[in-house]
PDB file of C-alpha atoms and ligand atoms in Angstrom:
ATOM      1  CA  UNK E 981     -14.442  16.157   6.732  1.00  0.00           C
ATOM      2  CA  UNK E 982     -12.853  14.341   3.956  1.00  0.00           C
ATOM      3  CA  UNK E 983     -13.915  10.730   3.401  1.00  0.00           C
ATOM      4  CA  UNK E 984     -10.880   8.373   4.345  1.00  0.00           C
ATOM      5  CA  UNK E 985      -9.644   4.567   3.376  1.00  0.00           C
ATOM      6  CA  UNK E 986      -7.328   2.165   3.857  1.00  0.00           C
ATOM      7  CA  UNK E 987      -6.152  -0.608   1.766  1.00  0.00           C
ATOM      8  CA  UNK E 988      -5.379  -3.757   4.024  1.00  0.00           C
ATOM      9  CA  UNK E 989      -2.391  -5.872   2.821  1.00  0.00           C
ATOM     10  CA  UNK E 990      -0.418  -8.666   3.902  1.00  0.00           C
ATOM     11  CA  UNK E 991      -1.326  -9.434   7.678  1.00  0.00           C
ATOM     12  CA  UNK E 992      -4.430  -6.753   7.092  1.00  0.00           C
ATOM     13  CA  UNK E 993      -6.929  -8.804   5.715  1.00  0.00           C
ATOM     14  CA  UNK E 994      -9.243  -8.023   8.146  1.00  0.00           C
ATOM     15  CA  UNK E 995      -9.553  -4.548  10.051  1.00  0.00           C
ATOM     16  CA  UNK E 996     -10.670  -5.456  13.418  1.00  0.00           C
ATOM     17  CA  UNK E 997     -10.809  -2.268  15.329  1.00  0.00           C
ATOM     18  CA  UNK E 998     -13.556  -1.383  12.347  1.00  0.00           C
ATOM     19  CA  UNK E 999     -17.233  -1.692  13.730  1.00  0.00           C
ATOM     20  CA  UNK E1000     -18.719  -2.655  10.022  1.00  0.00           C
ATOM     21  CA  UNK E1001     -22.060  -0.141   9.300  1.00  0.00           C
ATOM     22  CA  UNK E1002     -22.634  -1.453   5.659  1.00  0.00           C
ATOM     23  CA  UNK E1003     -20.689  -3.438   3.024  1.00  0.00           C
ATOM     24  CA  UNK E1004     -20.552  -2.033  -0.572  1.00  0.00           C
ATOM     25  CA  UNK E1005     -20.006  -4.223  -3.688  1.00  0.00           C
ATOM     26  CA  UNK E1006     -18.994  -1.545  -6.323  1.00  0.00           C
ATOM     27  CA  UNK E1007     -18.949  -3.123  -9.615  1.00  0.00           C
ATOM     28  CA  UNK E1008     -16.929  -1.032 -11.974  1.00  0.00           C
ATOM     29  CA  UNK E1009     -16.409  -0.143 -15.145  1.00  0.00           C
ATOM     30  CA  UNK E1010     -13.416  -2.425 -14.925  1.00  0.00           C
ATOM     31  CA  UNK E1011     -14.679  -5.439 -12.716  1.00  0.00           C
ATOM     32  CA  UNK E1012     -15.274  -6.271  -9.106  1.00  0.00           C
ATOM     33  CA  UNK E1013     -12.860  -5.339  -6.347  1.00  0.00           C
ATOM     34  CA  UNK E1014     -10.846  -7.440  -4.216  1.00  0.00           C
ATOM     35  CA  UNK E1015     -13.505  -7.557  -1.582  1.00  0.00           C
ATOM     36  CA  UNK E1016     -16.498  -5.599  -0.388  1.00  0.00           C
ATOM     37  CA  UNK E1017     -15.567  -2.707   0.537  1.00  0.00           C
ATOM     38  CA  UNK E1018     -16.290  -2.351   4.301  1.00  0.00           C
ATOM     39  CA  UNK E1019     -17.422   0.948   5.728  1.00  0.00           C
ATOM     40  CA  UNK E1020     -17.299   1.783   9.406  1.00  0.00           C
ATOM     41  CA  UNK E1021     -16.712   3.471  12.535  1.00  0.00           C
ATOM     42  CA  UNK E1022     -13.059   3.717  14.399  1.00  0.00           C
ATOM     43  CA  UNK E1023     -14.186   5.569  17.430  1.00  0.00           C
ATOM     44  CA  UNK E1024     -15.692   8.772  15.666  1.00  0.00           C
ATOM     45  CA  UNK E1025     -14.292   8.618  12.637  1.00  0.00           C
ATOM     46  CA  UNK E1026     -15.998   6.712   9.509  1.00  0.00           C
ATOM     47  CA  UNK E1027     -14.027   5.097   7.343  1.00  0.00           C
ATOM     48  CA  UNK E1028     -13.632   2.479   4.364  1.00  0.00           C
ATOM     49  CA  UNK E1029     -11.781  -0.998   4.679  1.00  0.00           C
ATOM     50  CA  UNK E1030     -10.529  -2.669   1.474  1.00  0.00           C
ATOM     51  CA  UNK E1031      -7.859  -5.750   1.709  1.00  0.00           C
ATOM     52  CA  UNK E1032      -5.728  -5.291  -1.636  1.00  0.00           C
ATOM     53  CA  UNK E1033      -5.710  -9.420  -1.545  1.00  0.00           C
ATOM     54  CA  UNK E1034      -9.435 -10.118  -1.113  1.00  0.00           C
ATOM     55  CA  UNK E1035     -10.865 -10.999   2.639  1.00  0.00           C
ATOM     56  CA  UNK E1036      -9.260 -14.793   2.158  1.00  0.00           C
ATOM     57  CA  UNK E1037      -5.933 -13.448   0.961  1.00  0.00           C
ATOM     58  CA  UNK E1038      -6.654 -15.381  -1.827  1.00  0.00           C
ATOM     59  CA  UNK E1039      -5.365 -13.005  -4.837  1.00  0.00           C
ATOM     60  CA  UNK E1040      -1.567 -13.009  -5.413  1.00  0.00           C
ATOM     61  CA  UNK E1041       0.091  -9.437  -6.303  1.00  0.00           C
ATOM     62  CA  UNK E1042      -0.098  -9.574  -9.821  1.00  0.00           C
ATOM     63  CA  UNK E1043      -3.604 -10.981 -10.386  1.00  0.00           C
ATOM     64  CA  UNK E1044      -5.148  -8.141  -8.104  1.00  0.00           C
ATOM     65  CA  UNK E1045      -7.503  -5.661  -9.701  1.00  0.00           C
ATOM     66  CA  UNK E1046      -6.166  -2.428  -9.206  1.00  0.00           C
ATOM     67  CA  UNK E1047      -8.254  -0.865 -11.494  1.00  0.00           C
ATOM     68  CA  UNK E1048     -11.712  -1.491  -9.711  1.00  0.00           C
ATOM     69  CA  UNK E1049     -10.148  -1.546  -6.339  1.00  0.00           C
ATOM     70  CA  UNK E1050      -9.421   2.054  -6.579  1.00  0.00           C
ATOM     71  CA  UNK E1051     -12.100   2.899  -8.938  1.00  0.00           C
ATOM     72  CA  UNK E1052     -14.363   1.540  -6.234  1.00  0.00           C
ATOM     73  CA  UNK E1053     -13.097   3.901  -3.380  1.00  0.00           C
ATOM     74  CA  UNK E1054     -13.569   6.889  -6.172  1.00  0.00           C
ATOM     75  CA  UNK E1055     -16.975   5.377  -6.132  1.00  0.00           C
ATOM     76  CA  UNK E1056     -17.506   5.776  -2.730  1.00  0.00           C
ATOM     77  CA  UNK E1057     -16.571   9.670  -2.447  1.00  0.00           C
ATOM     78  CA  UNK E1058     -13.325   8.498  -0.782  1.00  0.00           C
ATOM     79  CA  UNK E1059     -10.758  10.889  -0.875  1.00  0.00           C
ATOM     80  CA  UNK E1060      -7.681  10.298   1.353  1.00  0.00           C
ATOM     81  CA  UNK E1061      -6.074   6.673   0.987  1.00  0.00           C
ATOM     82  CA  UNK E1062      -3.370   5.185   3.571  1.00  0.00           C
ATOM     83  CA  UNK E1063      -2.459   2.130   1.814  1.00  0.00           C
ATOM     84  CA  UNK E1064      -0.419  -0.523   4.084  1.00  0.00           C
ATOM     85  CA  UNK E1065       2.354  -3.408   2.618  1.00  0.00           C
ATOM     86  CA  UNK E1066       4.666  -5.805   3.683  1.00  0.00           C
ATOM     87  CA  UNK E1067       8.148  -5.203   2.057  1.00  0.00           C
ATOM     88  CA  UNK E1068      11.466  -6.690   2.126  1.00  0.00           C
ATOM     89  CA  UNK E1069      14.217  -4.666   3.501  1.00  0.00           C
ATOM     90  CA  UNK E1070      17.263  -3.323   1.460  1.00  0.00           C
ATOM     91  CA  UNK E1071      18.776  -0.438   3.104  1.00  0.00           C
ATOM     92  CA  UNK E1072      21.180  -0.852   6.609  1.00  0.00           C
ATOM     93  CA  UNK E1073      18.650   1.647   8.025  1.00  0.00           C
ATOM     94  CA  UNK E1074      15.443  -0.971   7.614  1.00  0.00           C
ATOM     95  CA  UNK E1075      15.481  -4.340   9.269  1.00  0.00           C
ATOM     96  CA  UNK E1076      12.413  -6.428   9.861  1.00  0.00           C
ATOM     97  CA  UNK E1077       9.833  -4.876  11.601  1.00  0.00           C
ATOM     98  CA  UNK E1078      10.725  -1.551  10.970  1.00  0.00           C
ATOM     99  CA  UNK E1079       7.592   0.467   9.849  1.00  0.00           C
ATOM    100  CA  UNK E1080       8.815   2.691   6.545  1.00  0.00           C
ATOM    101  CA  UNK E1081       6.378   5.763   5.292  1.00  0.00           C
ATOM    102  CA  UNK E1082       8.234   5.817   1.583  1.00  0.00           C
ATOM    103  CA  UNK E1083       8.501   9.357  -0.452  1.00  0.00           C
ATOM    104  CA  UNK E1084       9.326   7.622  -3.742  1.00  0.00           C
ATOM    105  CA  UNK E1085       8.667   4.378  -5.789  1.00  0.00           C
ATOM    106  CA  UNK E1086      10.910   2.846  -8.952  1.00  0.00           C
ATOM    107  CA  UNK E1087       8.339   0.387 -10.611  1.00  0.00           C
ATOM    108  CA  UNK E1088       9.373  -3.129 -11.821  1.00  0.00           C
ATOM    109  CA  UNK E1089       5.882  -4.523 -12.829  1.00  0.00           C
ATOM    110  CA  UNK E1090       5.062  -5.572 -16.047  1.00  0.00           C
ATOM    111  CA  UNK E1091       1.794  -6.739 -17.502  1.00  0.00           C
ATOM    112  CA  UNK E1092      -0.471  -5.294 -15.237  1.00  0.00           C
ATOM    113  CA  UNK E1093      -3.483  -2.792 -15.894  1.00  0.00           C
ATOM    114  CA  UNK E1094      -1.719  -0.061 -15.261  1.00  0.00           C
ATOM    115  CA  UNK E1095      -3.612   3.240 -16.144  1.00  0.00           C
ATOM    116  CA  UNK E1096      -7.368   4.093 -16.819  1.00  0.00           C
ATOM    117  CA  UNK E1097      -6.128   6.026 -19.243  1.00  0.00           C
ATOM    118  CA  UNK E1098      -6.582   3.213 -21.584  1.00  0.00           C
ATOM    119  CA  UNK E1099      -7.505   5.270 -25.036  1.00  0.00           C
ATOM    120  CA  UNK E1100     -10.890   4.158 -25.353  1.00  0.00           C
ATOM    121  CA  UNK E1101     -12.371   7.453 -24.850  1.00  0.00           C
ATOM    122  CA  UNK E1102     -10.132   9.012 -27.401  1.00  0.00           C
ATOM    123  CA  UNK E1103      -7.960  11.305 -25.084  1.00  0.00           C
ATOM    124  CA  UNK E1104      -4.453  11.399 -23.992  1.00  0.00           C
ATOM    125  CA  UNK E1105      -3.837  11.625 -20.011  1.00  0.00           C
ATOM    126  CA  UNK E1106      -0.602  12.724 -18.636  1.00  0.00           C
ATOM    127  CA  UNK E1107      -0.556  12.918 -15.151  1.00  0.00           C
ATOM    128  CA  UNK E1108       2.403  14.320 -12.657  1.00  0.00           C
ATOM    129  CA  UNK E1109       3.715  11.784 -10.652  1.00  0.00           C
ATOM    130  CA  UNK E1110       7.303  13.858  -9.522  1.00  0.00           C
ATOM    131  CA  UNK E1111       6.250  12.976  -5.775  1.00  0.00           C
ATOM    132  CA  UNK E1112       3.878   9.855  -5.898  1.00  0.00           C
ATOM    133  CA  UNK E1113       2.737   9.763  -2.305  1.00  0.00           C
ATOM    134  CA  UNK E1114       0.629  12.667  -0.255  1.00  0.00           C
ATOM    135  CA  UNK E1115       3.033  14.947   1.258  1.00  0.00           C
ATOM    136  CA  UNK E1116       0.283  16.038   3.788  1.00  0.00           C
ATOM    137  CA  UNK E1117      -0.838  12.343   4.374  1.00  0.00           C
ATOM    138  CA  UNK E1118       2.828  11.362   4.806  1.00  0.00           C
ATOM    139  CA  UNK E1119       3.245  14.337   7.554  1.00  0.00           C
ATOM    140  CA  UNK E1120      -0.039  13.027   9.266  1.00  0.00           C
ATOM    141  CA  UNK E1121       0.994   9.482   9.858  1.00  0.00           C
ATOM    142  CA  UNK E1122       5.238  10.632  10.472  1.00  0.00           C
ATOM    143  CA  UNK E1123       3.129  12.213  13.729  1.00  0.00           C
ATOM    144  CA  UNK E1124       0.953   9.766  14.724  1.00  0.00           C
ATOM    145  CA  UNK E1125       4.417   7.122  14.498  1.00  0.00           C
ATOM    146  CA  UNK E1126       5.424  10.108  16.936  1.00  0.00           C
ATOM    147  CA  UNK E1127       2.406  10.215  19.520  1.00  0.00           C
ATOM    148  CA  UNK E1128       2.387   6.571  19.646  1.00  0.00           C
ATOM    149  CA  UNK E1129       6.276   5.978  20.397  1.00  0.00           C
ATOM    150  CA  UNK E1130       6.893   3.415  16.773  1.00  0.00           C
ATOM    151  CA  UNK E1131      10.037   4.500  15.102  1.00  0.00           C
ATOM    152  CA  UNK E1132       9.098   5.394  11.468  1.00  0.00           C
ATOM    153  CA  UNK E1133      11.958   5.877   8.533  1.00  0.00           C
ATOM    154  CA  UNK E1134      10.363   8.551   7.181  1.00  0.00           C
ATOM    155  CA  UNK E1135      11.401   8.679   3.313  1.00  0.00           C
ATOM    156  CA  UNK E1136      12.774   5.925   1.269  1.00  0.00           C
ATOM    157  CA  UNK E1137      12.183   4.396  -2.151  1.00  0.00           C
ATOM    158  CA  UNK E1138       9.500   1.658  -2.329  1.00  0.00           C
ATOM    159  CA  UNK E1139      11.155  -0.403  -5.556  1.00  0.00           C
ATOM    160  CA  UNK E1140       8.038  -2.641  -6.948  1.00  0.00           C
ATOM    161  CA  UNK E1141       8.325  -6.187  -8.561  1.00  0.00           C
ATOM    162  CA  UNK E1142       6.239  -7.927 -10.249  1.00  0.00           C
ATOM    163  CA  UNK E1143       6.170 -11.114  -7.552  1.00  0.00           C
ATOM    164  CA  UNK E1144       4.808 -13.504  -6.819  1.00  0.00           C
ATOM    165  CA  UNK E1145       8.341 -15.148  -6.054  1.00  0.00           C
ATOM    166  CA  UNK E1146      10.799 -12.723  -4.191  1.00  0.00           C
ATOM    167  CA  UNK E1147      13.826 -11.469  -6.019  1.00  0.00           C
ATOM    168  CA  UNK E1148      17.165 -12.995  -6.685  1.00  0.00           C
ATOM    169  CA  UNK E1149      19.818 -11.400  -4.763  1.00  0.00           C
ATOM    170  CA  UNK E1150      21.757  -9.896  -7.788  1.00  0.00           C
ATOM    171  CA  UNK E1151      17.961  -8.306  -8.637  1.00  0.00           C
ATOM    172  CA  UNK E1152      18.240  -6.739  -5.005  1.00  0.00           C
ATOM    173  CA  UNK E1153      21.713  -5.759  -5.613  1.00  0.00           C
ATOM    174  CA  UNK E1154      20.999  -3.967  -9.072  1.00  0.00           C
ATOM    175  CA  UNK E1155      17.503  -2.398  -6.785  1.00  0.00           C
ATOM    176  CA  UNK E1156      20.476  -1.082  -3.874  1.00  0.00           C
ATOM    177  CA  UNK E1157      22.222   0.322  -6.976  1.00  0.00           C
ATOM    178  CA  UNK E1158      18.946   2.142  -8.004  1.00  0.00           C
ATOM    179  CA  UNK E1159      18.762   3.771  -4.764  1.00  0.00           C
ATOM    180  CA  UNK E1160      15.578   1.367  -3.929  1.00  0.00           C
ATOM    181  CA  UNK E1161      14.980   1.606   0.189  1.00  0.00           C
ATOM    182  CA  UNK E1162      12.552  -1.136   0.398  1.00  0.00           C
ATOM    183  CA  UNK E1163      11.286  -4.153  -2.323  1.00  0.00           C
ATOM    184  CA  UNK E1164       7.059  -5.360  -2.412  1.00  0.00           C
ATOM    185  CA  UNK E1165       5.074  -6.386  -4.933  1.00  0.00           C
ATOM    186  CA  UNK E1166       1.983  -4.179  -4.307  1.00  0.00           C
ATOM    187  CA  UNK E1167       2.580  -0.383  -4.217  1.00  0.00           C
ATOM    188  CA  UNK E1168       2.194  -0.055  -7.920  1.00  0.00           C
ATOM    189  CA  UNK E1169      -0.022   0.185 -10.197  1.00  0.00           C
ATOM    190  CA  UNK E1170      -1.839   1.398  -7.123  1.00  0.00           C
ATOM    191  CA  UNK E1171      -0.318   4.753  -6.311  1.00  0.00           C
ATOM    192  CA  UNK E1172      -0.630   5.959  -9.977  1.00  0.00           C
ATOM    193  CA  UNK E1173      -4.567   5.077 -10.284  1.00  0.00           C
ATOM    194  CA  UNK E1174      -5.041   6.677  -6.953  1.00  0.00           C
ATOM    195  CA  UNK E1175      -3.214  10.030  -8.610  1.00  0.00           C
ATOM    196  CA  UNK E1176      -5.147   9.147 -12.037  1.00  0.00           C
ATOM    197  CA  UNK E1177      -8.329  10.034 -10.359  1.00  0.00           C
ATOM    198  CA  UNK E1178      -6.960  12.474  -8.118  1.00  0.00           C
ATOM    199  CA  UNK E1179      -7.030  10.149  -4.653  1.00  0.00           C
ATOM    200  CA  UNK E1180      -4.655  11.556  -1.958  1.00  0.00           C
ATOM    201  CA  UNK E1181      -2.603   8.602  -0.988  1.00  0.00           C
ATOM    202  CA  UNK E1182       0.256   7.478   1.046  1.00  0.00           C
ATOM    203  CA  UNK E1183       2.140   4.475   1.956  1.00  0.00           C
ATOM    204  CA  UNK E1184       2.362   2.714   5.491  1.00  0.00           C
ATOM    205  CA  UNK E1185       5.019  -0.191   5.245  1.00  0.00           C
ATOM    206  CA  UNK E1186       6.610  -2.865   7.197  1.00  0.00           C
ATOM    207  CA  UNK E1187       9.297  -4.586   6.722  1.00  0.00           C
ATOM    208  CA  UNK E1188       9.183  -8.469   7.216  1.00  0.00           C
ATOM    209  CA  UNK E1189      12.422 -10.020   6.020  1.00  0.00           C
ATOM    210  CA  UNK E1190      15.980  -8.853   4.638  1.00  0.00           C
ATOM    211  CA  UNK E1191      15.544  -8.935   0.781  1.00  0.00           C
ATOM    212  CA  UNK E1192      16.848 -11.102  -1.122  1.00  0.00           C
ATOM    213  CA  UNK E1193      21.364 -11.526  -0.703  1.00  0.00           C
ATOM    214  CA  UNK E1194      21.033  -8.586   2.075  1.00  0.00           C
ATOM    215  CA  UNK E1195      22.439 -11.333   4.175  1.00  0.00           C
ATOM    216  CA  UNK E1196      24.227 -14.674   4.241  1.00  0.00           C
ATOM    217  CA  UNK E1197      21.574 -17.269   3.457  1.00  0.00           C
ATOM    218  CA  UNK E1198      18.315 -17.624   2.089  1.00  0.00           C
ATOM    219  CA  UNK E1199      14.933 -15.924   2.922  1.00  0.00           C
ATOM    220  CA  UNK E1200      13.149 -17.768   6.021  1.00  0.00           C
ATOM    221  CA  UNK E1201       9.772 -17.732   5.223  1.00  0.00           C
ATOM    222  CA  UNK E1202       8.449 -18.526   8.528  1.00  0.00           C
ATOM    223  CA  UNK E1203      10.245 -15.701   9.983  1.00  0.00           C
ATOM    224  CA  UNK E1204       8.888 -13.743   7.522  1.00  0.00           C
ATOM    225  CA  UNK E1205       5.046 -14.848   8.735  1.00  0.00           C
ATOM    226  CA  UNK E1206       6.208 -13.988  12.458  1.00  0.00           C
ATOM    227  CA  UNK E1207       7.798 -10.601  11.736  1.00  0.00           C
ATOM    228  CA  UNK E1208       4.300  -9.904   9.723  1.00  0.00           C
ATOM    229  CA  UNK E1209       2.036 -10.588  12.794  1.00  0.00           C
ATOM    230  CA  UNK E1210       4.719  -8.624  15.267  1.00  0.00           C
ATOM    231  CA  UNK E1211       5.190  -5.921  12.768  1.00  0.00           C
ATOM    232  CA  UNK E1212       1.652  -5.394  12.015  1.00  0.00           C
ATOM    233  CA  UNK E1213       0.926  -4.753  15.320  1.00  0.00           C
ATOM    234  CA  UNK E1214       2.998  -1.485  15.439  1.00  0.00           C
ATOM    235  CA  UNK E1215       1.223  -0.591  12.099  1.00  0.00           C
ATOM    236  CA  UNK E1216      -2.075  -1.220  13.091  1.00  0.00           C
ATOM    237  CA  UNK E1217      -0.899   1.267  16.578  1.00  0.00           C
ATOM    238  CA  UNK E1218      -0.127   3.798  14.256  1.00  0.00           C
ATOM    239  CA  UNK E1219      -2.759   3.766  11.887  1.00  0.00           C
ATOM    240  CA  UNK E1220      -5.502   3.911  14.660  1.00  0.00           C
ATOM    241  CA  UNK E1221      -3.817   6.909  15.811  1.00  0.00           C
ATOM    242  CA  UNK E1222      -3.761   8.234  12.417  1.00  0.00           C
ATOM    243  CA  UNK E1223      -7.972   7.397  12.325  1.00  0.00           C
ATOM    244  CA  UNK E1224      -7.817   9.409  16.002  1.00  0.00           C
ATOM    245  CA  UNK E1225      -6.311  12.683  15.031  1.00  0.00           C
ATOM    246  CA  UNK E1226      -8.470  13.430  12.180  1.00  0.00           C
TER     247      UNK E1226
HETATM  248  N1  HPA N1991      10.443  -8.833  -1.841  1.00  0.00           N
HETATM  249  C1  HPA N1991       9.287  -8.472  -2.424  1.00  0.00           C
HETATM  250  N2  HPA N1991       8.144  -8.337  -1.746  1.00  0.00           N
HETATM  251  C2  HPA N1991       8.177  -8.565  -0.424  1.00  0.00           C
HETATM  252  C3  HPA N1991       9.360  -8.949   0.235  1.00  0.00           C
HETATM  253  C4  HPA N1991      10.546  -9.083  -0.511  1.00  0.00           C
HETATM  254  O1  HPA N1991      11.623  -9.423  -0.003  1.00  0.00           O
HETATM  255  N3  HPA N1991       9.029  -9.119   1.541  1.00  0.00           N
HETATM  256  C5  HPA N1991       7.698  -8.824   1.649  1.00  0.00           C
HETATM  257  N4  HPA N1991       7.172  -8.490   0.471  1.00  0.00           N
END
């Protein structure tokens, strides 16, 4: 039985339905994660708890440690990663609170650690990154949207900025133009350290405003906060069915 994780983001800074057996405090090569990780029980199944902005949600998008987050879970013998965001929606066919399980990601970062391929040890590493999510992890939580009734877009580009301010709305138009589905701030570096060291990994999204210029007026912010604890809800459904089936 392969060792699963999830990464906790926005609204997920706490797993509740986890009963906690033992904390773990990986230090790594590259620092300290976000947070302990937590490992625990879901019914049967064991699994790992990390919240991608530490347990406080204290650390904004671009000062997370990607690096020894995902490092850590390699640590800990994890090998299948459903990693959950809160994104802004861009396409007609993803309004708030729409859960999205993306196939593809444009990145927008800049100036994060991006790679551990970092040249110290002398080597060049290339890795394929065609198709950045899990097709098999994607198929597993498409069904268990199914069993549990939550309608589920089930590809769609996740475009990622660098944040922490949201985008202007000719930056959302110029995404649109890209063929971007969805905008967050947190799916990369993430997904390419989690293929670096060979992590099968997949993206669970919801979507918790229009982005930026999508329509008239500005972003409401409060909204935004309720559509995140309604939203997360239907996540949280999903991924515990997810937990269930394997
Ligand atoms: N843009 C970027 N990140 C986000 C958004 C957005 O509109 N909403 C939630 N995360």
């Amino acid at each position: 039985m392969s060792k699963i994780a999830i990464i906790g983001g926005s609204g997920l800074d706490v797993f509740s339905a986890l009963s906690p057996i033992r904390s773990h405090q990986p230090v790594t090569p590259y620092g300290k994660p976000s947070a302990p990780v937590i490992e625990g029980r879901v019914g049967k199944q064991s699994l790992c708890f990390l919240p991608r902005h530490g347990t406080n949600h204290a650390i904004p998008p671009h000062c997370i440690n990607y690096r020894a987050n995902i490092a850590a879970l390699k640590h800990l013998q994890v090998e299948d990663v459903v990693a959950i965001t809160a994104v802004g929606g861009i396409a007609p066919t993803t309004p708030p609170r729409q859960i999205v399980i993306p196939d593809q990601i444009i990145d927008y970062t800049y100036d994060r650690e991006h790679t551990f391929s970092d040249g110290l040890d002398n080597t060049v590493k290339h890795i394929d990154f065609s198709y950045p999510y899990c097709e098999r992890l994607r198929q597993q939580l498409i069904c268990a949207a199914q069993k549990v009734g939550v309608s589920a877009e089930t590809s769609g580009t996740y475009g990622v900025t660098q944040g922490p301010r949201l985008e202007t709305a000719a930056e959302i138009k110029r995404m649109a133009r890209d063929g971007c589905t969805v905008v967050g701030m947190t799916g990369m570096p993430e997904a390419a350290l989690a293929r670096e060291v060979q992590l099968n990994y997949a993206n669970c999204s919801i979507v918790v405003n229009w982005a930026a210029g999508i329509t008239n007026g500005t972003i409401d912010l409060d909204k935004l906060e309720q559509n995140l604890k309604t939203g997360m809800e239907k996540v949280l459904a999903l991924i515990l069915n997810w937990v269930e089936q394997r």
